Amino acid sequence: DRIAIMARGNLRVIGTQQRLKDVFGSGYTLSLNIIKGAHEQALDYVKANISKDATIAYAQGRSMRVNLPRDGLNLSDIFRCLINEDALMNGNINAWVLNQSSLEDVFVNVTEKYL
């Protein structure tokens, strides 16, 4: 199945869901459950071990969402880093979930480009 996105009345992109995410997605979102108040330590751990370009998208209480760039990431390295006991000891990370860009992110990125 293919998906098409139109902007300003013209067809702008067409492709499979995965292809559109690869080309127009904004990367990955890393959702973290951390020890309360340890946002800075968790972000420092992510920047030092996963990507120096990581940015906080949301931080509240024990929850935190970090945006990771699409380029230059190796998923197996990310998993290895987060499964490691060091993530809890130095990053104060109790649990985590890694997600690829959503189709909504793709739609927003494409339409912003052509508006």
Tab-separated table of N, CA, C and O in Angstrom:
chain	number	residue	atom	x	y	z
A	1	ASP	N	0.829	-1.187	0.000
A	1	ASP	CA	0.000	0.000	0.000
A	1	ASP	C	0.876	1.255	0.000
A	1	ASP	O	1.902	1.299	0.677
A	2	ARG	N	0.423	2.248	-0.717
A	2	ARG	CA	1.159	3.506	-0.763
A	2	ARG	C	0.296	4.628	-0.207
A	2	ARG	O	-0.927	4.580	-0.259
A	3	ILE	N	0.970	5.637	0.305
A	3	ILE	CA	0.315	6.798	0.888
A	3	ILE	C	0.721	8.018	0.070
A	3	ILE	O	1.893	8.165	-0.288
A	4	ALA	N	-0.244	8.886	-0.205
A	4	ALA	CA	0.033	10.120	-0.927
A	4	ALA	C	-0.297	11.299	-0.016
A	4	ALA	O	-1.268	11.256	0.739
A	5	ILE	N	0.515	12.346	-0.103
A	5	ILE	CA	0.273	13.567	0.666
A	5	ILE	C	0.208	14.725	-0.314
A	5	ILE	O	1.101	14.908	-1.141
A	6	MET	N	-0.875	15.499	-0.172
A	6	MET	CA	-1.067	16.669	-1.014
A	6	MET	C	-0.899	17.931	-0.178
A	6	MET	O	-1.221	17.941	1.003
A	7	ALA	N	-0.389	18.983	-0.820
A	7	ALA	CA	-0.290	20.295	-0.194
A	7	ALA	C	-0.571	21.339	-1.265
A	7	ALA	O	-0.083	21.221	-2.385
A	8	ARG	N	-1.402	22.322	-0.922
A	8	ARG	CA	-1.787	23.371	-1.873
A	8	ARG	C	-2.384	22.806	-3.158
A	8	ARG	O	-2.134	23.306	-4.249
A	9	GLY	N	-3.115	21.702	-3.028
A	9	GLY	CA	-3.819	21.137	-4.167
A	9	GLY	C	-2.970	20.295	-5.098
A	9	GLY	O	-3.463	19.848	-6.132
A	10	ASN	N	-1.730	20.075	-4.765
A	10	ASN	CA	-0.847	19.275	-5.605
A	10	ASN	C	-0.305	18.084	-4.830
A	10	ASN	O	-0.036	18.178	-3.628
A	11	LEU	N	-0.132	16.985	-5.546
A	11	LEU	CA	0.485	15.801	-4.947
A	11	LEU	C	1.958	16.105	-4.710
A	11	LEU	O	2.683	16.476	-5.628
A	12	ARG	N	2.387	15.961	-3.448
A	12	ARG	CA	3.767	16.299	-3.101
A	12	ARG	C	4.646	15.079	-2.910
A	12	ARG	O	5.811	15.093	-3.293
A	13	VAL	N	4.120	14.048	-2.266
A	13	VAL	CA	4.896	12.835	-2.046
A	13	VAL	C	3.982	11.623	-2.121
A	13	VAL	O	2.787	11.702	-1.857
A	14	ILE	N	4.580	10.498	-2.496
A	14	ILE	CA	3.860	9.236	-2.510
A	14	ILE	C	4.867	8.138	-2.194
A	14	ILE	O	6.013	8.182	-2.648
A	15	GLY	N	4.456	7.197	-1.380
A	15	GLY	CA	5.353	6.110	-1.027
A	15	GLY	C	4.752	5.235	0.052
A	15	GLY	O	3.673	5.512	0.572
A	16	THR	N	5.466	4.187	0.398
A	16	THR	CA	5.006	3.321	1.476
A	16	THR	C	5.180	4.058	2.804
A	16	THR	O	5.922	5.044	2.892
A	17	GLN	N	4.500	3.569	3.809
A	17	GLN	CA	4.593	4.182	5.130
A	17	GLN	C	6.049	4.254	5.599
A	17	GLN	O	6.512	5.297	6.058
A	18	GLN	N	6.786	3.158	5.466
A	18	GLN	CA	8.174	3.131	5.927
A	18	GLN	C	9.051	4.080	5.115
A	18	GLN	O	9.904	4.778	5.666
A	19	ARG	N	8.844	4.127	3.814
A	19	ARG	CA	9.648	5.014	2.964
A	19	ARG	C	9.414	6.478	3.337
A	19	ARG	O	10.366	7.259	3.436
A	20	LEU	N	8.153	6.866	3.568
A	20	LEU	CA	7.853	8.244	3.947
A	20	LEU	C	8.475	8.586	5.302
A	20	LEU	O	9.000	9.684	5.486
A	21	LYS	N	8.438	7.642	6.238
A	21	LYS	CA	9.063	7.877	7.547
A	21	LYS	C	10.564	8.029	7.408
A	21	LYS	O	11.177	8.878	8.058
A	22	ASP	N	11.182	7.202	6.554
A	22	ASP	CA	12.634	7.272	6.358
A	22	ASP	C	13.057	8.603	5.739
A	22	ASP	O	14.060	9.188	6.134
A	23	VAL	N	12.291	9.072	4.756
A	23	VAL	CA	12.673	10.269	4.019
A	23	VAL	C	12.239	11.555	4.720
A	23	VAL	O	12.995	12.515	4.796
A	24	PHE	N	11.009	11.579	5.256
A	24	PHE	CA	10.458	12.821	5.783
A	24	PHE	C	10.254	12.821	7.298
A	24	PHE	O	9.830	13.823	7.863
A	25	GLY	N	10.554	11.725	7.946
A	25	GLY	CA	10.398	11.663	9.399
A	25	GLY	C	11.457	12.488	10.102
A	25	GLY	O	12.486	12.841	9.528
A	26	SER	N	11.197	12.780	11.358
A	26	SER	CA	12.130	13.630	12.105
A	26	SER	C	13.045	12.835	13.018
A	26	SER	O	13.703	13.396	13.881
A	27	GLY	N	13.098	11.522	12.868
A	27	GLY	CA	13.999	10.710	13.670
A	27	GLY	C	13.264	9.793	14.616
A	27	GLY	O	12.258	9.191	14.254
A	28	TYR	N	13.753	9.716	15.836
A	28	TYR	CA	13.196	8.817	16.841
A	28	TYR	C	12.815	9.597	18.089
A	28	TYR	O	13.381	10.659	18.366
A	29	THR	N	11.879	9.044	18.839
A	29	THR	CA	11.508	9.587	20.142
A	29	THR	C	11.827	8.535	21.184
A	29	THR	O	11.389	7.391	21.084
A	30	LEU	N	12.596	8.926	22.171
A	30	LEU	CA	12.960	8.051	23.271
A	30	LEU	C	12.185	8.504	24.498
A	30	LEU	O	12.395	9.607	24.999
A	31	SER	N	11.241	7.665	24.939
A	31	SER	CA	10.460	7.970	26.132
A	31	SER	C	11.122	7.279	27.314
A	31	SER	O	11.405	6.084	27.264
A	32	LEU	N	11.369	8.050	28.371
A	32	LEU	CA	12.100	7.547	29.522
A	32	LEU	C	11.272	7.642	30.793
A	32	LEU	O	10.548	8.614	30.995
A	33	ASN	N	11.397	6.646	31.643
A	33	ASN	CA	10.895	6.696	33.008
A	33	ASN	C	12.148	6.805	33.866
A	33	ASN	O	12.999	5.928	33.832
A	34	ILE	N	12.248	7.898	34.611
A	34	ILE	CA	13.482	8.175	35.342
A	34	ILE	C	13.207	8.324	36.833
A	34	ILE	O	12.064	8.461	37.261
A	35	ILE	N	14.280	8.318	37.590
A	35	ILE	CA	14.183	8.619	39.014
A	35	ILE	C	13.779	10.083	39.124
A	35	ILE	O	14.332	10.940	38.425
A	36	LYS	N	12.791	10.371	39.965
A	36	LYS	CA	12.219	11.720	40.057
A	36	LYS	C	13.295	12.800	40.191
A	36	LYS	O	14.204	12.700	41.003
A	37	GLY	N	13.159	13.822	39.337
A	37	GLY	CA	14.065	14.963	39.391
A	37	GLY	C	15.396	14.758	38.700
A	37	GLY	O	16.272	15.614	38.796
A	38	ALA	N	15.575	13.661	37.993
A	38	ALA	CA	16.872	13.356	37.382
A	38	ALA	C	16.873	13.618	35.880
A	38	ALA	O	17.591	12.969	35.131
A	39	HIS	N	16.115	14.599	35.428
A	39	HIS	CA	16.031	14.889	33.991
A	39	HIS	C	17.388	15.241	33.397
A	39	HIS	O	17.744	14.766	32.330
A	40	GLU	N	18.121	16.083	34.096
A	40	GLU	CA	19.413	16.527	33.565
A	40	GLU	C	20.408	15.374	33.459
A	40	GLU	O	21.111	15.239	32.456
A	41	GLN	N	20.452	14.507	34.478
A	41	GLN	CA	21.360	13.360	34.441
A	41	GLN	C	20.977	12.401	33.311
A	41	GLN	O	21.842	11.863	32.628
A	42	ALA	N	19.676	12.194	33.119
A	42	ALA	CA	19.219	11.304	32.050
A	42	ALA	C	19.599	11.871	30.684
A	42	ALA	O	20.090	11.148	29.812
A	43	LEU	N	19.378	13.178	30.480
A	43	LEU	CA	19.730	13.791	29.200
A	43	LEU	C	21.237	13.737	28.979
A	43	LEU	O	21.695	13.440	27.869
A	44	ASP	N	22.025	14.000	30.011
A	44	ASP	CA	23.485	13.911	29.890
A	44	ASP	C	23.905	12.499	29.487
A	44	ASP	O	24.798	12.322	28.653
A	45	TYR	N	23.263	11.481	30.076
A	45	TYR	CA	23.580	10.087	29.743
A	45	TYR	C	23.251	9.792	28.277
A	45	TYR	O	24.040	9.195	27.554
A	46	VAL	N	22.073	10.249	27.836
A	46	VAL	CA	21.663	10.024	26.440
A	46	VAL	C	22.618	10.742	25.488
A	46	VAL	O	23.052	10.169	24.483
A	47	LYS	N	22.973	11.978	25.798
A	47	LYS	CA	23.884	12.727	24.924
A	47	LYS	C	25.272	12.090	24.874
A	47	LYS	O	25.893	12.051	23.820
A	48	ALA	N	25.747	11.578	25.987
A	48	ALA	CA	27.080	10.983	26.033
A	48	ALA	C	27.132	9.606	25.385
A	48	ALA	O	28.149	9.237	24.796
A	49	ASN	N	26.038	8.856	25.439
A	49	ASN	CA	26.069	7.458	25.003
A	49	ASN	C	25.262	7.144	23.746
A	49	ASN	O	25.478	6.100	23.132
A	50	ILE	N	24.331	8.019	23.373
A	50	ILE	CA	23.484	7.719	22.214
A	50	ILE	C	23.652	8.759	21.119
A	50	ILE	O	23.997	8.437	19.994
A	51	SER	N	23.383	10.034	21.431
A	51	SER	CA	23.513	11.089	20.427
A	51	SER	C	23.729	12.434	21.104
A	51	SER	O	22.919	12.852	21.937
A	52	LYS	N	24.778	13.118	20.716
A	52	LYS	CA	25.047	14.444	21.280
A	52	LYS	C	23.997	15.455	20.845
A	52	LYS	O	23.865	16.519	21.444
A	53	ASP	N	23.212	15.127	19.810
A	53	ASP	CA	22.186	16.032	19.293
A	53	ASP	C	20.807	15.776	19.908
A	53	ASP	O	19.809	16.325	19.440
A	54	ALA	N	20.729	14.966	20.951
A	54	ALA	CA	19.460	14.680	21.619
A	54	ALA	C	18.911	15.948	22.272
A	54	ALA	O	19.667	16.748	22.825
A	55	THR	N	17.592	16.132	22.177
A	55	THR	CA	16.947	17.289	22.788
A	55	THR	C	15.715	16.841	23.564
A	55	THR	O	15.052	15.883	23.181
A	56	ILE	N	15.418	17.555	24.634
A	56	ILE	CA	14.232	17.238	25.438
A	56	ILE	C	12.993	17.767	24.725
A	56	ILE	O	12.925	18.946	24.376
A	57	ALA	N	12.024	16.898	24.523
A	57	ALA	CA	10.747	17.307	23.961
A	57	ALA	C	9.735	17.536	25.071
A	57	ALA	O	8.831	18.357	24.937
A	58	TYR	N	9.902	16.809	26.177
A	58	TYR	CA	8.944	16.871	27.279
A	58	TYR	C	9.613	16.318	28.531
A	58	TYR	O	10.311	15.316	28.469
A	59	ALA	N	9.406	16.977	29.648
A	59	ALA	CA	9.919	16.479	30.923
A	59	ALA	C	8.957	16.889	32.029
A	59	ALA	O	8.696	18.073	32.221
A	60	GLN	N	8.402	15.895	32.711
A	60	GLN	CA	7.456	16.153	33.790
A	60	GLN	C	7.513	14.998	34.778
A	60	GLN	O	7.316	13.849	34.380
A	61	GLY	N	7.779	15.287	36.031
A	61	GLY	CA	7.810	14.249	37.051
A	61	GLY	C	8.836	13.176	36.730
A	61	GLY	O	10.006	13.451	36.530
A	62	ARG	N	8.366	11.942	36.617
A	62	ARG	CA	9.249	10.811	36.318
A	62	ARG	C	9.286	10.467	34.829
A	62	ARG	O	9.916	9.498	34.431
A	63	SER	N	8.589	11.248	34.005
A	63	SER	CA	8.535	10.984	32.563
A	63	SER	C	9.343	12.010	31.799
A	63	SER	O	9.415	13.173	32.167
A	64	MET	N	9.904	11.534	30.715
A	64	MET	CA	10.726	12.414	29.883
A	64	MET	C	10.711	11.873	28.455
A	64	MET	O	10.769	10.668	28.248
A	65	ARG	N	10.590	12.764	27.479
A	65	ARG	CA	10.658	12.375	26.079
A	65	ARG	C	11.814	13.122	25.433
A	65	ARG	O	11.930	14.336	25.577
A	66	VAL	N	12.661	12.373	24.734
A	66	VAL	CA	13.857	12.940	24.111
A	66	VAL	C	13.784	12.686	22.608
A	66	VAL	O	13.515	11.567	22.173
A	67	ASN	N	14.006	13.732	21.818
A	67	ASN	CA	14.068	13.596	20.362
A	67	ASN	C	15.487	13.236	19.958
A	67	ASN	O	16.447	13.874	20.400
A	68	LEU	N	15.590	12.216	19.111
A	68	LEU	CA	16.883	11.786	18.587
A	68	LEU	C	16.894	11.999	17.086
A	68	LEU	O	15.894	11.734	16.419
A	69	PRO	N	18.010	12.458	16.520
A	69	PRO	CA	18.070	12.673	15.076
A	69	PRO	C	17.986	11.346	14.318
A	69	PRO	O	18.274	10.289	14.865
A	70	ARG	N	17.583	11.427	13.083
A	70	ARG	CA	17.418	10.237	12.247
A	70	ARG	C	18.764	9.688	11.793
A	70	ARG	O	18.956	8.480	11.719
A	71	ASP	N	19.700	10.564	11.508
A	71	ASP	CA	20.974	10.151	10.919
A	71	ASP	C	22.014	9.812	11.988
A	71	ASP	O	22.062	10.411	13.053
A	72	GLY	N	22.863	8.849	11.665
A	72	GLY	CA	23.993	8.528	12.507
A	72	GLY	C	23.678	7.668	13.724
A	72	GLY	O	24.505	7.559	14.618
A	73	LEU	N	22.501	7.082	13.781
A	73	LEU	CA	22.144	6.231	14.922
A	73	LEU	C	22.173	4.762	14.526
A	73	LEU	O	21.741	4.401	13.436
A	74	ASN	N	22.665	3.958	15.421
A	74	ASN	CA	22.655	2.514	15.250
A	74	ASN	C	21.717	1.958	16.323
A	74	ASN	O	21.998	2.079	17.518
A	75	LEU	N	20.597	1.369	15.886
A	75	LEU	CA	19.588	0.917	16.843
A	75	LEU	C	20.124	-0.116	17.822
A	75	LEU	O	19.788	-0.082	19.010
A	76	SER	N	20.973	-1.011	17.361
A	76	SER	CA	21.499	-2.020	18.281
A	76	SER	C	22.368	-1.369	19.361
A	76	SER	O	22.353	-1.802	20.515
A	77	ASP	N	23.091	-0.309	19.014
A	77	ASP	CA	23.886	0.415	20.013
A	77	ASP	C	22.993	1.109	21.039
A	77	ASP	O	23.308	1.147	22.231
A	78	ILE	N	21.874	1.652	20.566
A	78	ILE	CA	20.932	2.305	21.477
A	78	ILE	C	20.372	1.284	22.457
A	78	ILE	O	20.350	1.513	23.671
A	79	PHE	N	19.935	0.139	21.938
A	79	PHE	CA	19.377	-0.893	22.809
A	79	PHE	C	20.427	-1.375	23.816
A	79	PHE	O	20.150	-1.518	24.999
A	80	ARG	N	21.632	-1.612	23.340
A	80	ARG	CA	22.706	-2.076	24.210
A	80	ARG	C	22.985	-1.059	25.321
A	80	ARG	O	23.165	-1.418	26.487
A	81	CYS	N	22.972	0.198	24.979
A	81	CYS	CA	23.236	1.262	25.935
A	81	CYS	C	22.133	1.361	26.988
A	81	CYS	O	22.406	1.553	28.173
A	82	LEU	N	20.887	1.219	26.578
A	82	LEU	CA	19.775	1.380	27.506
A	82	LEU	C	19.503	0.136	28.340
A	82	LEU	O	18.975	0.236	29.449
A	83	ILE	N	19.852	-1.037	27.832
A	83	ILE	CA	19.682	-2.275	28.587
A	83	ILE	C	20.766	-2.398	29.657
A	83	ILE	O	20.566	-2.993	30.703
A	84	ASN	N	21.888	-1.778	29.418
A	84	ASN	CA	23.028	-1.813	30.323
A	84	ASN	C	22.644	-1.257	31.695
A	84	ASN	O	21.893	-0.295	31.806
A	85	GLU	N	23.168	-1.842	32.743
A	85	GLU	CA	22.905	-1.382	34.115
A	85	GLU	C	23.388	0.046	34.331
A	85	GLU	O	22.895	0.763	35.206
A	86	ASP	N	24.331	0.477	33.522
A	86	ASP	CA	24.861	1.837	33.601
A	86	ASP	C	23.766	2.881	33.359
A	86	ASP	O	23.826	3.987	33.890
A	87	ALA	N	22.748	2.540	32.557
A	87	ALA	CA	21.644	3.465	32.291
A	87	ALA	C	20.909	3.807	33.580
A	87	ALA	O	20.492	4.946	33.779
A	88	LEU	N	20.756	2.836	34.460
A	88	LEU	CA	20.109	3.085	35.751
A	88	LEU	C	21.064	3.780	36.715
A	88	LEU	O	20.698	4.761	37.369
A	89	MET	N	22.295	3.315	36.781
A	89	MET	CA	23.248	3.846	37.759
A	89	MET	C	23.683	5.287	37.449
A	89	MET	O	23.715	6.120	38.329
A	90	ASN	N	23.998	5.575	36.187
A	90	ASN	CA	24.493	6.907	35.818
A	90	ASN	C	23.443	7.794	35.164
A	90	ASN	O	23.524	9.013	35.252
A	91	GLY	N	22.476	7.178	34.470
A	91	GLY	CA	21.457	7.964	33.780
A	91	GLY	C	20.154	8.063	34.535
A	91	GLY	O	19.265	8.813	34.153
A	92	ASN	N	20.026	7.300	35.625
A	92	ASN	CA	18.793	7.288	36.420
A	92	ASN	C	17.575	6.897	35.585
A	92	ASN	O	16.477	7.387	35.804
A	93	ILE	N	17.780	6.000	34.607
A	93	ILE	CA	16.718	5.564	33.702
A	93	ILE	C	16.199	4.214	34.175
A	93	ILE	O	16.923	3.221	34.174
A	94	ASN	N	14.917	4.176	34.570
A	94	ASN	CA	14.288	2.936	35.032
A	94	ASN	C	13.729	2.099	33.890
A	94	ASN	O	13.834	0.882	33.883
A	95	ALA	N	13.076	2.767	32.942
A	95	ALA	CA	12.439	2.087	31.815
A	95	ALA	C	12.472	3.017	30.612
A	95	ALA	O	12.613	4.239	30.767
A	96	TRP	N	12.318	2.452	29.428
A	96	TRP	CA	12.397	3.262	28.215
A	96	TRP	C	11.608	2.623	27.076
A	96	TRP	O	11.349	1.420	27.079
A	97	VAL	N	11.229	3.462	26.107
A	97	VAL	CA	10.560	3.026	24.879
A	97	VAL	C	11.134	3.868	23.744
A	97	VAL	O	11.230	5.090	23.857
A	98	LEU	N	11.506	3.225	22.646
A	98	LEU	CA	12.040	3.919	21.479
A	98	LEU	C	11.034	3.806	20.344
A	98	LEU	O	10.618	2.705	19.988
A	99	ASN	N	10.627	4.964	19.775
A	99	ASN	CA	9.655	4.995	18.675
A	99	ASN	C	10.232	5.729	17.479
A	99	ASN	O	10.941	6.716	17.633
A	100	GLN	N	9.843	5.255	16.309
A	100	GLN	CA	10.182	5.947	15.072
A	100	GLN	C	9.179	7.089	14.883
A	100	GLN	O	8.104	7.092	15.490
A	101	SER	N	9.500	8.064	14.047
A	101	SER	CA	8.575	9.148	13.740
A	101	SER	C	7.219	8.584	13.356
A	101	SER	O	7.130	7.548	12.697
A	102	SER	N	6.179	9.306	13.707
A	102	SER	CA	4.827	8.877	13.337
A	102	SER	C	4.475	9.419	11.953
A	102	SER	O	5.148	10.318	11.432
A	103	LEU	N	3.404	8.906	11.381
A	103	LEU	CA	2.934	9.449	10.108
A	103	LEU	C	2.475	10.894	10.268
A	103	LEU	O	2.556	11.684	9.334
A	104	GLU	N	1.995	11.240	11.458
A	104	GLU	CA	1.623	12.627	11.716
A	104	GLU	C	2.844	13.535	11.595
A	104	GLU	O	2.770	14.615	11.001
A	105	ASP	N	3.987	13.111	12.139
A	105	ASP	CA	5.228	13.883	11.997
A	105	ASP	C	5.586	14.056	10.529
A	105	ASP	O	5.998	15.140	10.098
A	106	VAL	N	5.439	12.980	9.749
A	106	VAL	CA	5.737	13.030	8.319
A	106	VAL	C	4.821	14.039	7.637
A	106	VAL	O	5.275	14.890	6.868
A	107	PHE	N	3.529	13.959	7.924
A	107	PHE	CA	2.562	14.874	7.315
A	107	PHE	C	2.916	16.325	7.639
A	107	PHE	O	2.939	17.180	6.753
A	108	VAL	N	3.200	16.609	8.889
A	108	VAL	CA	3.553	17.979	9.300
A	108	VAL	C	4.817	18.445	8.577
A	108	VAL	O	4.875	19.561	8.060
A	109	ASN	N	5.836	17.600	8.522
A	109	ASN	CA	7.091	17.980	7.860
A	109	ASN	C	6.893	18.252	6.376
A	109	ASN	O	7.442	19.220	5.837
A	110	VAL	N	6.099	17.428	5.706
A	110	VAL	CA	5.863	17.618	4.262
A	110	VAL	C	5.056	18.874	4.008
A	110	VAL	O	5.405	19.675	3.151
A	111	THR	N	3.976	19.052	4.752
A	111	THR	CA	3.126	20.222	4.494
A	111	THR	C	3.833	21.533	4.862
A	111	THR	O	3.650	22.534	4.176
A	112	GLU	N	4.663	21.534	5.913
A	112	GLU	CA	5.422	22.739	6.243
A	112	GLU	C	6.402	23.097	5.133
A	112	GLU	O	6.629	24.271	4.854
A	113	LYS	N	6.956	22.094	4.509
A	113	LYS	CA	7.921	22.316	3.430
A	113	LYS	C	7.268	23.019	2.229
A	113	LYS	O	7.902	23.829	1.573
A	114	TYR	N	5.992	22.721	1.968
A	114	TYR	CA	5.346	23.235	0.771
A	114	TYR	C	4.350	24.355	1.045
A	114	TYR	O	3.678	24.814	0.128
A	115	LEU	N	4.229	24.821	2.270
A	115	LEU	CA	3.294	25.941	2.546
A	115	LEU	C	4.003	27.250	2.593
A	115	LEU	O	5.114	27.429	2.731
